[in-house]
Amino acid sequence: MHESAPAAGGAPFVGSYSPRIDALEKASGRADYLADLATGMRAQGLLYASCLRSPYPAARIVSLDTSRAEAVPGVVAVLTCNDDEVRGLKPTNASWTPFFTASYERMSWPSYRDRRVLGDTAHWAGDEVGVVVAAETNEAADAALEALDVEWEQRPFVLDLWEAMEPGAPLVHPEINPEGNTFPPPPPLTGPTFLERGDVEQGFAESDVQVEFETSYHNPDHGCLETRGCMMQWDGDRLTCWTSYYAADQPRMSLANMLEMPLNKVRVMNPYIGGSFGRGNEADQPFLVFTALLAKRCGGRPVLYRMDRRQDFHDTRSPVLYRVRVGARADGTILALHTKAYSRAGAYADDTMGAADEVPREVAELSLAPIPNLRMEAYCVYTNTIPGGVKRGIGNNELNLAWGRLLDEVAERLGLDPVDVALTNMGNPWVSRPDESLAAVLREGAGRIGWDRRRAAPADLTAERAGGPTTGSVKRRGLGMSVHNTWHAAWQEIPRGRVQVRLTLNPDGSVVLDAPTAETGTGSNSCTVFACADALAFLGVGAADITYLAHTDTDRGLKDMVQTDSAVSYLQAELMPNAATELKSKLVAHLARLLEAPEEEIDVRVGRVFWSGGPGEGRPLAGILMQQSDLGSIVVEVEDLPPAQVTGCPFTACFAEVEVDTETGAVEVVQIVQATDCGKVMYRAGADGQLIGGPTMAASEALLEQIVYDERTGLPLNFNWVDYRMATLADAPPVEPVALEVWQGAGNHPASGLGESAVTAAPGAIANAVHNALGVRLGELPITPEKILEALGRGRRAQEAQPVQQARPTQNPGAQP
Amino acid sequence: MSASLAAGLAPPSESATARAVHGVTRLCVNGHDHELVAGRDYAPGDSLATVLRERLGLTGVKVACDQGACGACTVVLDGRPVLSCMTLAAEADGCSVLTVEGLGEDDPLIVAFATQAQPGHGTALQCGFCTPGMVMTAKALLLRTPRPTREQVVEGMAGNICRCGCYPGIVEAVVRAGQMAGERAGEQAGRSAGERTGEPAGDAASAASGAEG
């Protein structure tokens, strides 16, 4: 089925346009995901767990009686916040680590241990608190929750970012900050400013033009097709966990640390995973811990905790609102930039500070090095809403919405092309400017979308309307762009530490590759197998001949590569040449014993063995190995750090064309060009898939998706896929993927990740295109028809204010909505 | 109920309703007959997806939104695409159900999704969770429209969600599957004609697998 992949000994597999290695298994429905392992037929004795979720945005359980719940037929175990094993748990945070394995002591944000596992206090409507039950069926578990006698003390709540920052606002986590809802600065910081370069005020004073604006990126859901979950089973004092989290080592560490168990008593496995997109925090989510404790009361039976679709609205992209002030010379050179990031963190801190502080700090170095005077501030604020967390492109999307706006608005004010403003002001300290990679993605993007068609000055539709209906069509087109650095190159992945893989050569010549990483769909599995096949060409095997262990298992002992930073595509592949060399050397030594020939006179080429004194055409390797006495395998394990050479990073540009219906406010994305430089394209079909899927998700976030709360009750209104709209096949914009190899990284495969950056620049490009079409700027995502109509003075508010003039509004709402 | 009807499920026939009253649901799934007794084999409120997954072990049927909004659970019921998460098992009484497990690995759709890799379009799947639903939605489409155009594929699969965003690859795969099936049918017809005339015929299956490349 995979014969379309290159033949062994022919063109390399790496960089090829091949099908995915797992495509047949997935297409035929054979690929197992968590829920497929956890059916009653396959998991004997399976029990179903269900957790009480707070019906209020802020409340505390003051009394709890579980006797009626325990009497529900089918209920096997009940665990509550009053049980000793729960009360004894340490406070935690659901983001111990961005991409490496971290222990409790070394978690990313020890200042924000604001989560209690199955605590008695709810901080958002939906919070898992108080009670979790295990029962023979899902229905019995839910019925038990219904039968609980819970007395709640409702508390004042706050949903809005600005209200939460006001003095006297209800405090969400007084144990973290007794003074207010803003996070205390993470040490060693003592204030909101996390980056200060040059003298910003001096820079503004020297600037010819200053622009100030605000952008707001909301909190889209990950929208993975597979909902979150885990299955836990005890065998004596040993715990086995199956999870849909995108790592295995981290949940093992987290469970072991929280439950105070040695690591060898916890085994974690990942089956296939139905989408991740940075749904990263489950490794350290309380639900893993309480499901494990619940299972301990179930006599060795497996216990499944799997969220339904509503519950799977569990954590989101961290929303960030930027207030930006920028100063530039008349030639477009930015002299000063001051950003204030405000993040509505929701009920728990998790990795919000990563989005508002850590990532922008990194981008400032990777992309914004030319800006001489820079100040960046972060304000992360607790509210009683769904927690923000990690989603594909964490922090970058939010910052790029502001950066794209900055390029566009500075260019507009100075009569320049935003492409030129980007070329002037972006780059990193390791590469001379203008950055070749930056220039290449901008050139490719602009050329392919037809950037020269873009009207230099945006349409001023509002003025036209003020003067009467002067346009012939109700639909207006516009072009916009934005640009960002990619991430990550190998040197940025050093904190991961060692990468480990194992190769097994069976005596019949077949190969098993253990390169553990959770398979979430990224395509890294194909990259790794292709690199393995290329390196093992001497064995005469192709990619289809290599068995790749798709499910992770911590008992196999190798460290897993967490599916973050879009970096796994090359990190494991990097080791393959060395692994192959070691395998060959071990094989030759083995053959020397079997053939009683000196090692230096033995060679293996394309699956045949040649040695002095042997037949001229050699002999098939398998034929020799299958005649050895023990029929054992040859196994090599290889490990190495990622190449440390600092190479900077390449860039990605998004160019978008939109068509806006000025009567309905509907925005259609007519075309997107996503041009990314990734140094080395590891897997072309996979790269195209990422470069198409990224902007598709981004356009959906920018135009369709939105979590809505009822301000009066503090309850979410649309935690379902009918009311929370995501792009379906019919909504997908046409995307042209462009994968370039201009920049060069270090190592055997000098690549940079591309999957996350593919999602980053499209929202800014779309917002700029809308401005180009209409002459109005919409700084707040999502850009809905209502907001467009309001901005054009045709919305409900405008019409209510001027009912007589609704047909021909005379009030120009201005460029600032 | 309404969603499954909207998706093309005919109301149960009178005899089917009568059987359902007696608590027996008869399904022909992937060519195998099953007689399911309510209360013993399934709960009266169980969806078709639940019965297929939990009772018959057909875990290729995926449930994602559980609300009829994403198409991941689509199966083919009497030739029509049906959202199995929104269909009661009892409603399908007397019907013929096809799931992804019922397609052979040489089915043109499976082949097309498994081999999709076309420059500029990427692959037809990444995480793969939506894929069986995509395949079965496409199966029903091909039953109605054997060689669909791209526009017909987009219209026929408009409601399916792939969060990985493999939409262009999916559309290409379905168009290609239609072409592949058409070619096979042509070869089949040619072979039958060849048998009649005594001329040697090619092997349709090997020709089709050659076309995969």
PDB file of C-alpha atoms in Angstrom, chain A residues 1-2 4 17-20 22-24 26-33 35-36 38-42 48 221-227 273-275 277 306 309 391 519-521 683 685-686 688-690 692-694 696-697 700-701 705 720-722 724 726-730 732 735 737, chain B residues 46 53-70 72 100-101 103 105-106 109-111 113-123 125-132 134-135 153-155 157-171 212-213:
ATOM      1  CA  MET A   1       0.000   0.000   0.000  1.00  0.00           C
ATOM      2  CA  HIS A   2       2.916   2.312   0.604  1.00  0.00           C
ATOM      3  CA  SER A   4       4.497   4.976  -3.719  1.00  0.00           C
ATOM      4  CA  TYR A  17       6.149  13.586  -1.128  1.00  0.00           C
ATOM      5  CA  SER A  18       4.922  10.286   0.317  1.00  0.00           C
ATOM      6  CA  PRO A  19       1.847   9.076   2.143  1.00  0.00           C
ATOM      7  CA  ARG A  20       2.011   9.027   5.950  1.00  0.00           C
ATOM      8  CA  ASP A  22       0.129   5.417   9.497  1.00  0.00           C
ATOM      9  CA  ALA A  23      -2.336   6.415   6.802  1.00  0.00           C
ATOM     10  CA  LEU A  24      -3.665   2.942   6.026  1.00  0.00           C
ATOM     11  CA  LYS A  26      -5.978   5.221  10.325  1.00  0.00           C
ATOM     12  CA  ALA A  27      -8.037   5.211   7.138  1.00  0.00           C
ATOM     13  CA  SER A  28      -9.197   1.669   7.725  1.00  0.00           C
ATOM     14  CA  GLY A  29     -10.318   2.390  11.273  1.00  0.00           C
ATOM     15  CA  ARG A  30      -7.767   0.045  12.843  1.00  0.00           C
ATOM     16  CA  ALA A  31      -5.830   2.734  14.703  1.00  0.00           C
ATOM     17  CA  ASP A  32      -6.644   2.571  18.397  1.00  0.00           C
ATOM     18  CA  TYR A  33      -7.368   5.677  20.420  1.00  0.00           C
ATOM     19  CA  ALA A  35     -11.755   5.162  23.856  1.00  0.00           C
ATOM     20  CA  ASP A  36     -11.129   2.199  21.569  1.00  0.00           C
ATOM     21  CA  ALA A  38     -11.473   1.388  26.854  1.00  0.00           C
ATOM     22  CA  THR A  39     -14.555  -0.441  25.677  1.00  0.00           C
ATOM     23  CA  GLY A  40     -16.153  -3.034  27.890  1.00  0.00           C
ATOM     24  CA  MET A  41     -15.252  -5.683  25.311  1.00  0.00           C
ATOM     25  CA  ARG A  42     -11.550  -4.919  25.365  1.00  0.00           C
ATOM     26  CA  TYR A  48     -16.656   4.489  34.237  1.00  0.00           C
ATOM     27  CA  ASP A 221     -10.925  25.794  22.218  1.00  0.00           C
ATOM     28  CA  HIS A 222      -8.535  23.177  20.876  1.00  0.00           C
ATOM     29  CA  GLY A 223     -11.463  21.394  19.295  1.00  0.00           C
ATOM     30  CA  CYS A 224      -9.695  18.053  19.110  1.00  0.00           C
ATOM     31  CA  LEU A 225     -11.967  15.416  17.671  1.00  0.00           C
ATOM     32  CA  GLU A 226     -10.996  13.091  20.515  1.00  0.00           C
ATOM     33  CA  THR A 227     -12.014  14.337  23.931  1.00  0.00           C
ATOM     34  CA  ILE A 273      -4.264  10.529  19.906  1.00  0.00           C
ATOM     35  CA  GLY A 274      -7.122  12.255  18.114  1.00  0.00           C
ATOM     36  CA  GLY A 275      -5.570  15.684  17.871  1.00  0.00           C
ATOM     37  CA  PHE A 277      -2.786  21.219  19.065  1.00  0.00           C
ATOM     38  CA  ARG A 306     -13.382  10.377  29.569  1.00  0.00           C
ATOM     39  CA  ARG A 309     -17.903  17.126  24.407  1.00  0.00           C
ATOM     40  CA  LYS A 391      -2.755  25.870  22.321  1.00  0.00           C
ATOM     41  CA  GLU A 519       1.343  10.205  17.799  1.00  0.00           C
ATOM     42  CA  THR A 520      -0.999  13.147  17.645  1.00  0.00           C
ATOM     43  CA  GLY A 521      -1.056  13.551  13.893  1.00  0.00           C
ATOM     44  CA  TYR A 683       8.516  15.320   4.816  1.00  0.00           C
ATOM     45  CA  ALA A 685       3.428  15.937   2.164  1.00  0.00           C
ATOM     46  CA  GLY A 686       3.405  16.405   5.937  1.00  0.00           C
ATOM     47  CA  ASP A 688       2.117  20.872   3.128  1.00  0.00           C
ATOM     48  CA  GLY A 689      -0.458  19.371   5.470  1.00  0.00           C
ATOM     49  CA  GLN A 690       0.758  21.546   8.327  1.00  0.00           C
ATOM     50  CA  ILE A 692      -2.617  24.100   5.006  1.00  0.00           C
ATOM     51  CA  GLY A 693      -4.066  22.962   8.327  1.00  0.00           C
ATOM     52  CA  GLY A 694      -2.444  25.771  10.320  1.00  0.00           C
ATOM     53  CA  THR A 696      -7.278  26.776   8.250  1.00  0.00           C
ATOM     54  CA  MET A 697      -7.429  26.530  12.025  1.00  0.00           C
ATOM     55  CA  SER A 700     -11.534  29.504  11.956  1.00  0.00           C
ATOM     56  CA  GLU A 701     -10.306  31.136  15.167  1.00  0.00           C
ATOM     57  CA  GLU A 705     -14.943  30.556  16.957  1.00  0.00           C
ATOM     58  CA  ASN A 720     -20.927  22.276  22.261  1.00  0.00           C
ATOM     59  CA  TRP A 721     -20.123  22.032  18.573  1.00  0.00           C
ATOM     60  CA  VAL A 722     -23.416  23.347  17.303  1.00  0.00           C
ATOM     61  CA  TYR A 724     -19.244  26.808  19.082  1.00  0.00           C
ATOM     62  CA  MET A 726     -15.432  25.587  13.787  1.00  0.00           C
ATOM     63  CA  ALA A 727     -14.502  25.454  10.127  1.00  0.00           C
ATOM     64  CA  THR A 728     -15.990  22.416   8.421  1.00  0.00           C
ATOM     65  CA  LEU A 729     -14.955  21.106   5.043  1.00  0.00           C
ATOM     66  CA  ALA A 730     -17.246  23.650   3.429  1.00  0.00           C
ATOM     67  CA  ALA A 732     -12.101  25.751   4.615  1.00  0.00           C
ATOM     68  CA  VAL A 735      -4.524  27.659   1.174  1.00  0.00           C
ATOM     69  CA  PRO A 737       1.429  25.941   1.090  1.00  0.00           C
TER      70      PRO A 737
ATOM     71  CA  ASP B  46     -28.305   3.464  23.277  1.00  0.00           C
ATOM     72  CA  ARG B  53     -18.613   0.323  19.289  1.00  0.00           C
ATOM     73  CA  GLU B  54     -19.422  -1.234  22.619  1.00  0.00           C
ATOM     74  CA  ARG B  55     -21.459  -4.298  21.695  1.00  0.00           C
ATOM     75  CA  LEU B  56     -20.096  -5.241  18.291  1.00  0.00           C
ATOM     76  CA  GLY B  57     -16.536  -4.002  18.843  1.00  0.00           C
ATOM     77  CA  LEU B  58     -16.511  -1.832  15.724  1.00  0.00           C
ATOM     78  CA  THR B  59     -14.337   0.912  17.179  1.00  0.00           C
ATOM     79  CA  GLY B  60     -13.616   2.323  13.748  1.00  0.00           C
ATOM     80  CA  VAL B  61     -16.842   4.216  14.394  1.00  0.00           C
ATOM     81  CA  LYS B  62     -15.640   7.369  16.170  1.00  0.00           C
ATOM     82  CA  VAL B  63     -17.712   9.621  18.396  1.00  0.00           C
ATOM     83  CA  ALA B  64     -16.382  13.164  18.589  1.00  0.00           C
ATOM     84  CA  CYS B  65     -19.074  15.773  19.210  1.00  0.00           C
ATOM     85  CA  ASP B  66     -21.864  13.330  20.153  1.00  0.00           C
ATOM     86  CA  GLN B  67     -24.247  15.910  18.829  1.00  0.00           C
ATOM     87  CA  GLY B  68     -24.479  15.499  15.100  1.00  0.00           C
ATOM     88  CA  ALA B  69     -22.218  18.455  14.385  1.00  0.00           C
ATOM     89  CA  CYS B  70     -19.001  16.932  13.031  1.00  0.00           C
ATOM     90  CA  ALA B  72     -16.993  11.651  12.722  1.00  0.00           C
ATOM     91  CA  VAL B 100     -15.363   1.458   7.909  1.00  0.00           C
ATOM     92  CA  GLU B 101     -14.541  -2.085   9.009  1.00  0.00           C
ATOM     93  CA  LEU B 103     -14.660  -1.771   3.559  1.00  0.00           C
ATOM     94  CA  GLU B 105      -8.313  -2.427   2.437  1.00  0.00           C
ATOM     95  CA  ASP B 106      -8.508  -2.467  -1.345  1.00  0.00           C
ATOM     96  CA  LEU B 109     -11.669   5.079  -0.659  1.00  0.00           C
ATOM     97  CA  ILE B 110      -9.366   3.333   1.802  1.00  0.00           C
ATOM     98  CA  VAL B 111      -6.668   3.197  -0.839  1.00  0.00           C
ATOM     99  CA  PHE B 113      -7.058   8.080   1.895  1.00  0.00           C
ATOM    100  CA  ALA B 114      -4.109   5.831   2.692  1.00  0.00           C
ATOM    101  CA  THR B 115      -2.017   6.972  -0.252  1.00  0.00           C
ATOM    102  CA  GLN B 116      -3.012  10.621  -0.507  1.00  0.00           C
ATOM    103  CA  ALA B 117       0.079  12.738  -0.980  1.00  0.00           C
ATOM    104  CA  GLN B 118      -0.349  15.312  -3.682  1.00  0.00           C
ATOM    105  CA  PRO B 119       1.855  18.384  -3.951  1.00  0.00           C
ATOM    106  CA  GLY B 120       0.007  21.449  -2.756  1.00  0.00           C
ATOM    107  CA  HIS B 121      -2.719  19.393  -1.094  1.00  0.00           C
ATOM    108  CA  GLY B 122      -0.898  17.444   1.613  1.00  0.00           C
ATOM    109  CA  THR B 123      -2.250  14.245   3.076  1.00  0.00           C
ATOM    110  CA  LEU B 125      -5.411  12.764   7.344  1.00  0.00           C
ATOM    111  CA  GLN B 126      -3.195  13.685  10.249  1.00  0.00           C
ATOM    112  CA  CYS B 127      -4.476  12.582  13.645  1.00  0.00           C
ATOM    113  CA  GLY B 128      -6.946  10.292  11.897  1.00  0.00           C
ATOM    114  CA  PHE B 129      -9.829  10.566  14.333  1.00  0.00           C
ATOM    115  CA  CYS B 130     -12.221  12.089  11.806  1.00  0.00           C
ATOM    116  CA  THR B 131     -11.041   9.793   9.028  1.00  0.00           C
ATOM    117  CA  PRO B 132     -13.454   6.834   9.308  1.00  0.00           C
ATOM    118  CA  MET B 134     -14.875  11.085   6.309  1.00  0.00           C
ATOM    119  CA  VAL B 135     -14.459   7.773   4.517  1.00  0.00           C
ATOM    120  CA  VAL B 153     -17.348  16.448  -2.870  1.00  0.00           C
ATOM    121  CA  VAL B 154     -17.315  19.757  -1.002  1.00  0.00           C
ATOM    122  CA  GLU B 155     -21.092  19.872  -1.078  1.00  0.00           C
ATOM    123  CA  MET B 157     -19.106  16.412   2.805  1.00  0.00           C
ATOM    124  CA  ALA B 158     -19.780  19.996   3.843  1.00  0.00           C
ATOM    125  CA  GLY B 159     -20.626  19.160   7.450  1.00  0.00           C
ATOM    126  CA  ASN B 160     -17.592  17.064   8.300  1.00  0.00           C
ATOM    127  CA  ILE B 161     -14.917  18.523  10.553  1.00  0.00           C
ATOM    128  CA  CYS B 162     -11.211  17.739  10.340  1.00  0.00           C
ATOM    129  CA  ARG B 163      -9.542  19.875  12.984  1.00  0.00           C
ATOM    130  CA  CYS B 164      -6.128  19.098  11.528  1.00  0.00           C
ATOM    131  CA  GLY B 165      -7.403  20.900   8.434  1.00  0.00           C
ATOM    132  CA  CYS B 166      -6.633  18.240   5.819  1.00  0.00           C
ATOM    133  CA  TYR B 167      -9.555  19.379   3.731  1.00  0.00           C
ATOM    134  CA  PRO B 168      -7.782  19.737   0.358  1.00  0.00           C
ATOM    135  CA  GLY B 169      -6.228  16.286   0.739  1.00  0.00           C
ATOM    136  CA  ILE B 170      -9.588  14.807   1.688  1.00  0.00           C
ATOM    137  CA  VAL B 171     -11.327  16.325  -1.319  1.00  0.00           C
ATOM    138  CA  GLU B 212      -2.142   3.822  -6.056  1.00  0.00           C
ATOM    139  CA  GLY B 213       1.369   4.928  -6.752  1.00  0.00           C
TER     140      GLY B 213
END
